[in-house]
XYZ file of C-alpha atoms in Angstrom:
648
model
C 91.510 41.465 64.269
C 88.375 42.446 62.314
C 87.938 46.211 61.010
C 87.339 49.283 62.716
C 84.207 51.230 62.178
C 85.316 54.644 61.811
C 82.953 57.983 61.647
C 83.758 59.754 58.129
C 85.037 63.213 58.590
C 85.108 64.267 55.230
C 80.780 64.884 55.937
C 81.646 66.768 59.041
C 81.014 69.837 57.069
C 77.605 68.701 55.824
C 76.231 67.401 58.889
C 73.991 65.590 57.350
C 71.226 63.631 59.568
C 73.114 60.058 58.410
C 76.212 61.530 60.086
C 74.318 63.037 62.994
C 73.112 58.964 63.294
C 76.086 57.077 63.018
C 77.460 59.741 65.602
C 74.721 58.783 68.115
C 75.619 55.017 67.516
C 79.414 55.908 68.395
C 78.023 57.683 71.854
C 76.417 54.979 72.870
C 79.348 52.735 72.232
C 81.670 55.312 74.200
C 79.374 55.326 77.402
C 79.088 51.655 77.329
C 82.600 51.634 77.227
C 83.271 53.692 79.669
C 80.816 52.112 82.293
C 82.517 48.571 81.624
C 85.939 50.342 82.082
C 84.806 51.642 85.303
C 84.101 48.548 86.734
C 87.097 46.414 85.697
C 88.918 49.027 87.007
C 87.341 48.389 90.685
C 87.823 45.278 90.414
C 91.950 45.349 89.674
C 91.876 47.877 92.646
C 90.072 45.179 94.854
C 93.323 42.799 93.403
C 95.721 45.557 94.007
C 94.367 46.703 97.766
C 93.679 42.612 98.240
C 98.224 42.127 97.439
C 99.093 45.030 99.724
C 97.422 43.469 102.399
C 98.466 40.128 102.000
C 102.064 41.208 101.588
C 101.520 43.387 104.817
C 100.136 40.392 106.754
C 102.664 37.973 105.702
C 104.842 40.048 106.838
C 103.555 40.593 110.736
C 102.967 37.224 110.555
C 106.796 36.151 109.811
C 107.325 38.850 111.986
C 105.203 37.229 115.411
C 106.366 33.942 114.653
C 110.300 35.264 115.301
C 109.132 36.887 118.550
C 107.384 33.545 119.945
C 110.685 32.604 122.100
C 109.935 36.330 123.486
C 106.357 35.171 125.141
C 106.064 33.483 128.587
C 102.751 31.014 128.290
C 101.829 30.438 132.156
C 101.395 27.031 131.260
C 103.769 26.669 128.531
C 107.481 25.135 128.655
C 111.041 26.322 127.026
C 109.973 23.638 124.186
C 112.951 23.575 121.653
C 111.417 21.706 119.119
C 107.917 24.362 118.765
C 110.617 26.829 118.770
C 113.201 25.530 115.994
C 110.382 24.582 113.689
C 108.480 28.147 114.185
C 111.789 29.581 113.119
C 112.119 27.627 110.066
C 108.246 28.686 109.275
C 108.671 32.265 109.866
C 112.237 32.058 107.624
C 109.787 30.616 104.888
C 107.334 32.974 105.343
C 109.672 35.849 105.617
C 110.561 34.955 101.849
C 107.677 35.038 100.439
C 106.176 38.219 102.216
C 109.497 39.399 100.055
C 107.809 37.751 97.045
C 104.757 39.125 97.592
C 106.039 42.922 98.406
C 107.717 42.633 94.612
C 103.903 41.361 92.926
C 102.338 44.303 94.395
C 105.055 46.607 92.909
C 104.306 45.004 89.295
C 100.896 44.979 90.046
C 100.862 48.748 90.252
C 102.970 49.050 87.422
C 101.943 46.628 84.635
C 98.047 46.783 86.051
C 96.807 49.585 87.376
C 98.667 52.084 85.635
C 97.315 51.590 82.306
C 93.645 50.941 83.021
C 94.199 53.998 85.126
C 95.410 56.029 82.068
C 92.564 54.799 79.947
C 89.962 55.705 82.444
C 91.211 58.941 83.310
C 92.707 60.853 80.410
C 91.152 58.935 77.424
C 87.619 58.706 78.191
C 87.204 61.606 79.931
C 88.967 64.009 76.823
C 86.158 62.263 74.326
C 83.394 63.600 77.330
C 85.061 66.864 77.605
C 84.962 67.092 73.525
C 81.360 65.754 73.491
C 80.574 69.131 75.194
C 82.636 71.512 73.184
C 80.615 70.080 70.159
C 77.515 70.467 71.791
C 77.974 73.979 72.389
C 79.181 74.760 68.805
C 76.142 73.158 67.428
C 73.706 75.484 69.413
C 75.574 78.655 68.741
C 75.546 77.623 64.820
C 71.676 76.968 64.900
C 71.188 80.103 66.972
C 73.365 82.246 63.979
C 71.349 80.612 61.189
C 67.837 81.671 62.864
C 69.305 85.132 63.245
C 70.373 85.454 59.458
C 67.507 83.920 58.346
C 65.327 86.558 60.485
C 66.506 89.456 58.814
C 64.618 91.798 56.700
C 65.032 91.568 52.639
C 65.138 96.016 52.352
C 68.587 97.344 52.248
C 67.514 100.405 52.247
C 68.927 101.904 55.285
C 71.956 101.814 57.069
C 70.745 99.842 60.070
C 69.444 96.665 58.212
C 73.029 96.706 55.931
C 74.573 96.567 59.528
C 72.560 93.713 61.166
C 73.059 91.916 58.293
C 77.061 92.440 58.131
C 77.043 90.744 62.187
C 74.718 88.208 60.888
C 76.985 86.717 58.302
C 79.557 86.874 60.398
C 78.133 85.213 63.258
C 77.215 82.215 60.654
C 80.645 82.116 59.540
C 82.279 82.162 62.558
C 79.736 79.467 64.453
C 79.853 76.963 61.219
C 83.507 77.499 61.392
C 83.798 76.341 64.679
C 81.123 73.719 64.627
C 83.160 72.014 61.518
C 86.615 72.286 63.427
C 85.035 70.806 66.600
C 83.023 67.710 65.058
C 86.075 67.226 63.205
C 88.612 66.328 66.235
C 85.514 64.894 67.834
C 85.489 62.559 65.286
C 89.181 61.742 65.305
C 89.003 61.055 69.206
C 85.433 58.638 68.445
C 87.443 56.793 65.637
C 91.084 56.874 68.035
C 88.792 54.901 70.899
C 87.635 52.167 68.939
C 91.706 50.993 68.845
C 92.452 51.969 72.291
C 89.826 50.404 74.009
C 91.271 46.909 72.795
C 94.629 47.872 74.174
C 93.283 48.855 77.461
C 91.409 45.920 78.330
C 94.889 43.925 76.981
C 97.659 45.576 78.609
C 96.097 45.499 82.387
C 95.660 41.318 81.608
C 99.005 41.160 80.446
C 100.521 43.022 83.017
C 98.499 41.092 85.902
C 99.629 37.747 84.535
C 103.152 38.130 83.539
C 103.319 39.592 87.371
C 101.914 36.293 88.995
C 104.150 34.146 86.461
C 106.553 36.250 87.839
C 106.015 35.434 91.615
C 105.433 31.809 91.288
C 108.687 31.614 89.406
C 110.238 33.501 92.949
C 108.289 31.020 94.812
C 108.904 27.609 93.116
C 112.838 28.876 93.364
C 112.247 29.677 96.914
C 110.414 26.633 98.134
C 112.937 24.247 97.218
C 113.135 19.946 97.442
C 113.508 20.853 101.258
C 111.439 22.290 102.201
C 108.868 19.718 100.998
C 110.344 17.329 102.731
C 110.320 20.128 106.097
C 106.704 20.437 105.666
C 105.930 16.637 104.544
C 107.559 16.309 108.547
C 105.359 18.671 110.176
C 102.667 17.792 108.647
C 103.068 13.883 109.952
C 103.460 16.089 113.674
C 100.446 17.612 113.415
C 98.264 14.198 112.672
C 99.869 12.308 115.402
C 99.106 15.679 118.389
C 95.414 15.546 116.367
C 95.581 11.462 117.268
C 96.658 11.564 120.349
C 94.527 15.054 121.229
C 91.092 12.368 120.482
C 92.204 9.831 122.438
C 92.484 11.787 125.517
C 89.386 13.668 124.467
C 87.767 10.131 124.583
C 89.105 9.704 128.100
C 87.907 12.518 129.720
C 84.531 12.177 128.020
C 84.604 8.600 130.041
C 85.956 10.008 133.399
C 82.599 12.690 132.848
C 80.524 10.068 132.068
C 81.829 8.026 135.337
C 81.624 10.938 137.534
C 78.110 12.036 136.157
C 76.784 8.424 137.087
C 78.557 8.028 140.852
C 78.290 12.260 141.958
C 74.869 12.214 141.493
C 74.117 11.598 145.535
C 76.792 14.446 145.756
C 74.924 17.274 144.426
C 72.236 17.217 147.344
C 73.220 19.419 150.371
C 73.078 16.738 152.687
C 72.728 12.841 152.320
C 69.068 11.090 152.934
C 71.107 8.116 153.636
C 73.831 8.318 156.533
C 74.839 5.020 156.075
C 75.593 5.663 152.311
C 78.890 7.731 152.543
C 79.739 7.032 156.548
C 82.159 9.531 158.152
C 85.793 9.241 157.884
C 87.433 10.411 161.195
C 91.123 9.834 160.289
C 91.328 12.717 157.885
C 94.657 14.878 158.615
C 93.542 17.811 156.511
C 90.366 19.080 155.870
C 88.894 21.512 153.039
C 86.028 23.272 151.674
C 84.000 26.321 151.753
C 82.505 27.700 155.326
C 80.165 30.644 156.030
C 81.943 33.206 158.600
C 80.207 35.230 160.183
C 81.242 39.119 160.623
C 79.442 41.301 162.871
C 79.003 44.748 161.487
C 77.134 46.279 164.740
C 75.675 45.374 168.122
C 73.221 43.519 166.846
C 73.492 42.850 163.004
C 75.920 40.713 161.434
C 76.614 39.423 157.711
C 77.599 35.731 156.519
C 80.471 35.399 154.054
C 81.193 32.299 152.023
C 84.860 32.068 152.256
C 87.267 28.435 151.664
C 88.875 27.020 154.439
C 91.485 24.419 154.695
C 93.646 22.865 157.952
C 97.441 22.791 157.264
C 99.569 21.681 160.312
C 97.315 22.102 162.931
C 96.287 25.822 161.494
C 93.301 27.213 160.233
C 93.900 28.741 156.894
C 92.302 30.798 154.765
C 92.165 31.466 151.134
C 90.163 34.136 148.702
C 88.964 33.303 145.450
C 92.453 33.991 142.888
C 94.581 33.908 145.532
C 97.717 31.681 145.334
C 97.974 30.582 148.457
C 95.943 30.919 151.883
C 96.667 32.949 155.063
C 96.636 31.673 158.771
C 93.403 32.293 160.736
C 93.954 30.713 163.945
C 95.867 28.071 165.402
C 93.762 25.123 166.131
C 95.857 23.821 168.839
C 94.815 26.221 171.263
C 91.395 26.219 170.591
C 88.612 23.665 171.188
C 85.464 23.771 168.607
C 81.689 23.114 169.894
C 78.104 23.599 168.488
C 76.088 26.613 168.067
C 72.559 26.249 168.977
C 71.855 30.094 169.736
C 71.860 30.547 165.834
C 68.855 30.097 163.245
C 71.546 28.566 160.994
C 71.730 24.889 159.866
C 75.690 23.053 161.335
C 76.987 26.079 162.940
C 79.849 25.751 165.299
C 81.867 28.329 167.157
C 85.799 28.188 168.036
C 87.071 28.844 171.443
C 90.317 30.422 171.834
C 92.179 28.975 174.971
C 93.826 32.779 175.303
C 92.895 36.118 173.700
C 94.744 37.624 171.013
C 98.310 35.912 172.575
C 100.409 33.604 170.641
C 103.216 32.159 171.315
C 106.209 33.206 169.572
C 109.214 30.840 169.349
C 112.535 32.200 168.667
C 112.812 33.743 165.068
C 116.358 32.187 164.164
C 114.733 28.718 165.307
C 111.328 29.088 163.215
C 111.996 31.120 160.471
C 115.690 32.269 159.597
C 114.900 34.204 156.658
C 111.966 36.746 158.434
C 114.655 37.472 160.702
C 116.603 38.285 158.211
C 114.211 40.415 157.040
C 113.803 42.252 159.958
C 117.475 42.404 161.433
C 120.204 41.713 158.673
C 123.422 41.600 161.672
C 124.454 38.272 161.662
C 124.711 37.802 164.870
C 123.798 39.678 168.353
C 127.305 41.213 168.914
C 127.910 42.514 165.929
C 124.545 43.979 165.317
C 125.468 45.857 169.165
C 128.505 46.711 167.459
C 127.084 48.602 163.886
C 124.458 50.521 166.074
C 126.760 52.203 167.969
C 125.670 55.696 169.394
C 125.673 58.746 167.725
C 125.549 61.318 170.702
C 125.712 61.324 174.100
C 124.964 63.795 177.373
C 121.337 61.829 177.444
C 120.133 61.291 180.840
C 120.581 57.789 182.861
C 116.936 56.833 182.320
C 116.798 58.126 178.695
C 119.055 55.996 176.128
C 118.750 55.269 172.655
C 118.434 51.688 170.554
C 122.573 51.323 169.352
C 123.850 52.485 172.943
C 127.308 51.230 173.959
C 126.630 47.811 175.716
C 128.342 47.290 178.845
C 130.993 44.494 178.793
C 128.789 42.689 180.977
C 126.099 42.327 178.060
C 128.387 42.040 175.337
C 128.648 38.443 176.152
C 125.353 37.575 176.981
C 123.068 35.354 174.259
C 119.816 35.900 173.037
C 118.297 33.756 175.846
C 120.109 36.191 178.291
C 117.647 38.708 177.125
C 114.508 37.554 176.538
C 113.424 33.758 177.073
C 112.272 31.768 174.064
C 108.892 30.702 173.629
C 107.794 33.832 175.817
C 103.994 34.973 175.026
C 103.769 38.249 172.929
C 100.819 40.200 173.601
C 99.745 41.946 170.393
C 96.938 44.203 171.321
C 96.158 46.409 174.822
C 94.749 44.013 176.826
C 93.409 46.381 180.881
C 94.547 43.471 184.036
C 91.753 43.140 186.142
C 93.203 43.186 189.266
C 91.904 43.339 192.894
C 92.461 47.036 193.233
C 90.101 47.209 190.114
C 87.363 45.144 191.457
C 87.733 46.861 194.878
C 86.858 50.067 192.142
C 84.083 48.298 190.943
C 82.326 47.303 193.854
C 82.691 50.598 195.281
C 81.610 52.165 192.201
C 78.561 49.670 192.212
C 77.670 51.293 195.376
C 77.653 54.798 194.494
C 75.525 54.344 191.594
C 78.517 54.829 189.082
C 78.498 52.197 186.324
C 81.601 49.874 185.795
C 83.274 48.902 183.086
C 82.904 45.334 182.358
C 86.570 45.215 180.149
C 88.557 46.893 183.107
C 88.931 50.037 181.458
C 88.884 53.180 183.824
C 87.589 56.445 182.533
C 89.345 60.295 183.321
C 87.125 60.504 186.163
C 89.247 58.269 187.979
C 92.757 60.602 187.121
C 92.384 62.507 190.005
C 96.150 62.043 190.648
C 97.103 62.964 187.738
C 95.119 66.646 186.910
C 98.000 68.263 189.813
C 100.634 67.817 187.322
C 103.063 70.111 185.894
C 103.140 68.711 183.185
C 101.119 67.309 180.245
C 102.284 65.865 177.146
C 100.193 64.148 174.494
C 101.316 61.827 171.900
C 99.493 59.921 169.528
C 100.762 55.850 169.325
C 100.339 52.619 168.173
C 100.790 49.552 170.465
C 102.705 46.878 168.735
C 103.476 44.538 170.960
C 104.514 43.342 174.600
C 106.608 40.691 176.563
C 108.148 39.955 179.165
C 111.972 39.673 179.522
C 114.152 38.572 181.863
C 116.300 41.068 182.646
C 116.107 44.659 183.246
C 119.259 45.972 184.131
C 120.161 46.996 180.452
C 118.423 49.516 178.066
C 119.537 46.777 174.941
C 116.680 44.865 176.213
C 114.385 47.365 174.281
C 116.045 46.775 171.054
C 116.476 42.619 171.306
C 112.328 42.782 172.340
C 111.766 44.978 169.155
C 113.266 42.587 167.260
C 111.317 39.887 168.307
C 108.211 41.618 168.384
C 108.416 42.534 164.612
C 109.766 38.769 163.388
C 106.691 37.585 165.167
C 104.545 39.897 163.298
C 106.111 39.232 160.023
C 106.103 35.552 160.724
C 102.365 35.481 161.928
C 100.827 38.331 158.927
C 99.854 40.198 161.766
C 99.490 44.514 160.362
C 96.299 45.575 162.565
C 98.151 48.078 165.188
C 95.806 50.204 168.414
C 96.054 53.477 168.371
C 96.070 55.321 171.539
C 96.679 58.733 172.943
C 100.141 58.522 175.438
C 99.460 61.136 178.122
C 102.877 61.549 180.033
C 102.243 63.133 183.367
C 104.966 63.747 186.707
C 102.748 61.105 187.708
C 101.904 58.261 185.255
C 102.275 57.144 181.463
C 98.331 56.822 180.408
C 96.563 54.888 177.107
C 94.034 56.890 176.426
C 91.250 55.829 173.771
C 90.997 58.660 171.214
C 87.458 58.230 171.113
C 85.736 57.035 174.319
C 88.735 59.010 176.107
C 89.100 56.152 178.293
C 91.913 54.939 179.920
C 93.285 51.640 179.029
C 96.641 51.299 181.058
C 97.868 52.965 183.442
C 101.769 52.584 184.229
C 102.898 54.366 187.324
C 106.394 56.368 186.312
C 107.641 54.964 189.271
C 107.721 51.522 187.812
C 109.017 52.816 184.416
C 112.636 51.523 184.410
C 114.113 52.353 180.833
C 113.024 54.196 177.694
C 114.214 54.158 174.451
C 113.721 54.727 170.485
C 115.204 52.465 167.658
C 118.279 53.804 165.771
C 117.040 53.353 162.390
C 113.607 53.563 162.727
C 113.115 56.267 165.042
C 109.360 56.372 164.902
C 109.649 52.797 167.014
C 110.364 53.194 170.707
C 109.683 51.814 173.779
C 110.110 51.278 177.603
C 110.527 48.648 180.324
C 108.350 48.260 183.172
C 109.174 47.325 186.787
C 106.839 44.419 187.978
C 104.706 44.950 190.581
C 107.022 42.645 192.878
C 109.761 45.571 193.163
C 113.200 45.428 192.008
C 114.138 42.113 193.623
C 111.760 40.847 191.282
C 114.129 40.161 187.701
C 111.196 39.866 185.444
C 109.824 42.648 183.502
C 107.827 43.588 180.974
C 108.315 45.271 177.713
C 105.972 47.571 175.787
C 107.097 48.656 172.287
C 104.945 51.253 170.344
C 105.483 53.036 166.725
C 104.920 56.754 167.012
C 103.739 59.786 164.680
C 106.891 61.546 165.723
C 110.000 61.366 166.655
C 110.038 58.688 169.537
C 113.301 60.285 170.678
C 110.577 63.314 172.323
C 108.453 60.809 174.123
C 111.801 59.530 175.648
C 112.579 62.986 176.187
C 109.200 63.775 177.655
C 109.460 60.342 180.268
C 112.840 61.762 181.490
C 111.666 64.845 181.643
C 109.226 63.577 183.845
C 110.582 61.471 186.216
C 113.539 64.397 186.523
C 110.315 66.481 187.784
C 109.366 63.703 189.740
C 112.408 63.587 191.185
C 112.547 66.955 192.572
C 108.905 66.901 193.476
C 110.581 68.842 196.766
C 111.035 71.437 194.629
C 108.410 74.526 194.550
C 106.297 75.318 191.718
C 109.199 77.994 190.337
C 112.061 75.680 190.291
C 110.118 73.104 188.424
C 108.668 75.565 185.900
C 112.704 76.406 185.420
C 113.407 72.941 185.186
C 110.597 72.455 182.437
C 111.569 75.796 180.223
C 115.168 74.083 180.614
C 114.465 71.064 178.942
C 115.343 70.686 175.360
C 111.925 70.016 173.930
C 109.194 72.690 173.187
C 106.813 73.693 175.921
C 104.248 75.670 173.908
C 101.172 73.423 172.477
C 100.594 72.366 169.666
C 103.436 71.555 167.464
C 103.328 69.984 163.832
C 104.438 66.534 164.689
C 101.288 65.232 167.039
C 102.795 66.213 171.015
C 101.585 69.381 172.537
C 102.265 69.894 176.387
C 99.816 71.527 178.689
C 99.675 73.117 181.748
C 97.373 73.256 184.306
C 94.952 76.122 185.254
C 95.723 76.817 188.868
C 99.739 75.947 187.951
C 99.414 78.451 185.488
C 97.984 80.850 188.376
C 100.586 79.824 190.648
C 103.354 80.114 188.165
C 101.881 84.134 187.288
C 101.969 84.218 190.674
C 105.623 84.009 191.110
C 106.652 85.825 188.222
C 104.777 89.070 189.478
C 106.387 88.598 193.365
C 109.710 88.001 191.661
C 109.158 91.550 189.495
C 107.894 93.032 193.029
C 111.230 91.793 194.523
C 113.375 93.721 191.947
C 111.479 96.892 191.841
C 111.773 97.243 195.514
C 115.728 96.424 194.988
């Protein structure tokens, strides 16, 4: 290694301009330095930060390839071959991540430690001694101008003093100044040798730290796993082969379809005779415009996809899996629209309205009935619903009764018949007593309503009762059974009624207002307030509410041939409330009905009697109302009755 230039301190005494020269010369070497230092410093921190990281990502990377069994691909298999051989990768990896944890460890050890120590206590003692010497240097000058400002006299005591600070300020400045430039020096000359050794031992350290890891990794990466990775790699080509081939096919099939769709992309063909209609097709697809009428008179087009399946109309929204029914085609017939300024509408005709024909769950769909009724069979579902009170009243009865030993050996057909309609929304019979209203409602002026729907002005029977109770309902079905001599029909026509709705999607439900009167049961609409069905309490045979569920209830109707007649009808509704009270309030009013001989005192006694609440309203949705001049009456009584006992 050549010499080392080295400031003489023996002149530092002197300070002679020569030395004040060769001092500038050794500045300017010691910034230079210190600006080169600074950089290769930044850049074995980039190399440092740069080994953390890929040690870190090595790492998560050996550590994602382990958890790929983990993942479910939609599309992708339980494929034990990807899965062995990303194992034996992330094993691999997993080593050298290790490998590369211990070369960031001598990194910051062998590397970064010494350039660190060079740049940070080395150069920055020379700058901090670079000052000190500057300051002693101005305070020396600044002593000699002093001294050599004083007077020559002596003569007084004043000068004699001065001059005593004076020569001590020079001797304690020059002092100084010689004592600082001196160790300044000795740091100047101690730089030019450790400069060499910090620019040597950060190389060394970096180098013997990667001869170091490729040692780990050549030890690592043995003969096998050559040969492991000489195998995949011979995978990969032949996927990449056979990945171009079938690119190449499917760029044919495009260029085949491009060439023979190209009539296709018109709406409709010039040329009829160019792609003639197939009439044999069993299923049909494709994408329709439905229209839904928001109003009276406006209505909105939606583009929806459409598809036949079985003789059904199905339906199916964009990311859907699979489609739901829309109609049954079979009972429909389909005919041209001409009314609309639309191009190839046609309209479907329903054969019925809103009635479809349910066939026996256990022979359609086992598992919905399931669903719905768990009991394997009828008996012993009679058998777990057995009844949890009794006292009720003959024409009150609950879903889970004790069936007679009559029933207990009747079937499901005994009950209710299969393939009986199911009427799923409130449909008003137009019957002749209806007309007859019409006509004669024509010719007073009133208008009619063209749906058979009667309005309150018509309940002229009814506003005499005793007794009004509201409920608020939902209509969930109807159907006709064929017997009525047992309250267990209730429960077997629930059953069927909610199969057929599970079976069929079918959730939209009316809701109505039940007005039970000592007359009639009424479905009032909560909006219009008109009356939708009437049933005459007379003809109400049975009422009951489902064990379970006991918002569901329901009641049987007498047909309008009498009781010789053995068909009835069946109406089953879900309540807001307990459906127990409706029951209660039907009994209640036919028990009214029943004494109808009675005066207006017994059956206000019979009514405070009764077990449900008489006062309106109550929190769950039934209130019960009395009438104005019953109310009068009733007052009426209670003061003659007080009159009686004071008199007594």
């Amino acid at each position: 290694m050549p010499g080392i230039e080295k400031l003489p301190i023996e002149e530092t005494l002197e300070d002679s301009p020569q030395t004040r020269s060769l001092l500038g010369v050794f500045e300017e070497d010691t910034a230079a330095m210190s600006n080169y230092c600074t950089q290769l410093y930044q850049a074995m921190q980039r190399i440092y930060d740069a080994q953390n990281d890929l040690s870190a990502a090595t790492h998560l990377t050996s550590r994602l390839l382990k958890e790929y069994d983990k993942q479910r691909f939609p599309l992708g298999s339980d494929d034990e071959v990807m899965s062995s051989t990303l194992q034996q990768f992330a094993k691999v990896i997993d080593e050298l991540s290790s490998c590369h944890a211990v070369l960031s460890t001598q990194l910051a050890d062998a590397m970064m430690f010494p350039i660190t120590q060079f740049k940070e206590r080395d150069l920055k003692e020379i700058l901090t001694l670079k000052e000190v010497f500057q300051i002693a240097s101005d305070d020396h000058d600044m002593a000699i101008n002093r001294y050599s400002r004083l007077s020559k006299r002596r003569d007084n005591d004043k000068v004699r003093q001065n001059l005593e600070v004076a020569v001590e300020d020079v001797y304690t400045s020059r002092k100084k100044q010689h004592q600082t430039m001196m160790h300044y020096f000795c740091s100047l000359n101690t730089l030019q040798y450790k400069k060499k050794t910090a620019l040597l031992e950060p190389l060394l350290g970096y180098m013997q730290a990667q001869i170091s890891f490729f040692k780990l990794g050549s030890e690592n990466l043995t003969q096998q796993w050559e040969d492991f990775l000489g195998t995949i790699g011979t995978s990969v080509q032949n996927v990449r082969r056979e990945m171009e081939e079938e690119v190449g096919h499917m760029q044919q099939t495009i260029q085949q379809m491009e060439s023979s769709c190209d009539p296709l992309y018109a709406p409709c063909d010039p040329d009829p005779g160019h792609s003639p209609v197939c009439r044999n097709l069993t299923r049909k697809q494709g994408y329709l415009y439905i229209r839904n009428k928001t109003g009276l008179v406006s209505s909105s087009w939606e583009r929806q996809y459409f598809f036949t399946q079985g003789g059904n109309l199905m339906q199916q929204g964009r990311g859907e899996v699979a489609g739901g029914l829309v109609t049954d085609l079979d009972n429909c017939s389909v005919m041209a629209v001409d009314s609309d300024d639309r191009r190839f509408c046609f309209q479907l005709l329903f054969t019925y309205f809103l009635l479809i024909l349910c066939v026996l769950a256990a022979r359609v769909n086992q598992s919905a009935l399931e669903a719905v009724t768990p009991s394997p069979s009828f008996q012993q579902r009679h058998e777990s619903m057995r009844p949890r009170r009794s006292g009720r009243a003959s024409s009150i009865s609950s879903v889970g009764s004790e069936p007679s030993p009559a029933l207990s050996v009747l079937s499901l057909d005994a009950l209710v018949a299969p393939e009986t309609p199911i009427q799923f929304d409130i449909i008003s019979p137009v019957s002749e007593e209806n007309l007859g209203q019409s006509k004669t409602a024509a010719q007073s002026g009133r208008r009619s309503n063209p749906f058979g729907e009667s309005g309150d002005s018509t309940s002229d029977d009814s506003e005499d009762s005793i007794l009004h109770q509201l409920f608020i309902v939902r209509f969930l079905g109807s159907m006709e059974v064929k017997t009525a001599d047992s309250v267990d029909v209730i429960s077997e026509t629930m059953r069927q009624i909610l199969a057929a709705r599970a079976i069929h999607n079918i959730f939209r439900m009316t809701e109505s207002h039940l007005l039970v009167t000592c007359d009639c049961l009424k479905l009032i609409d909560p909006q219009t307030q008109v009356t939708r069905l009437r049933f005459p309490l007379s003809s109400v045979l049975h009422s009951s509410s489902h064990q379970d569920n006991k918002r569901l209830f329901g009641f049987v109707l007498q047909p309008a041939g009498g009781r010789g007649d053995s068909r009835a009808v069946c109406y089953i509704f879900e309540s807001n409330n307990d459906g127990e009270k409706i029951c209660d309030s039907i009994g209640l009013a036919q028990q009214i009905a029943f004494h109808s001989e009675m005066d207006l005192e017994e059956q206000s006694r019979l009514i405070a009697a009764s077990s449900r609440p008489a006062n309106p309203p109550v929190a769950d949705g039934h209130f019960l109302v009395l009438s104005n001049s019953q109310s009068e009456d009733s007052d009426a009584g209670e003061e003659g009755k007080k009159k009686g006992e004071s008199e007594a």
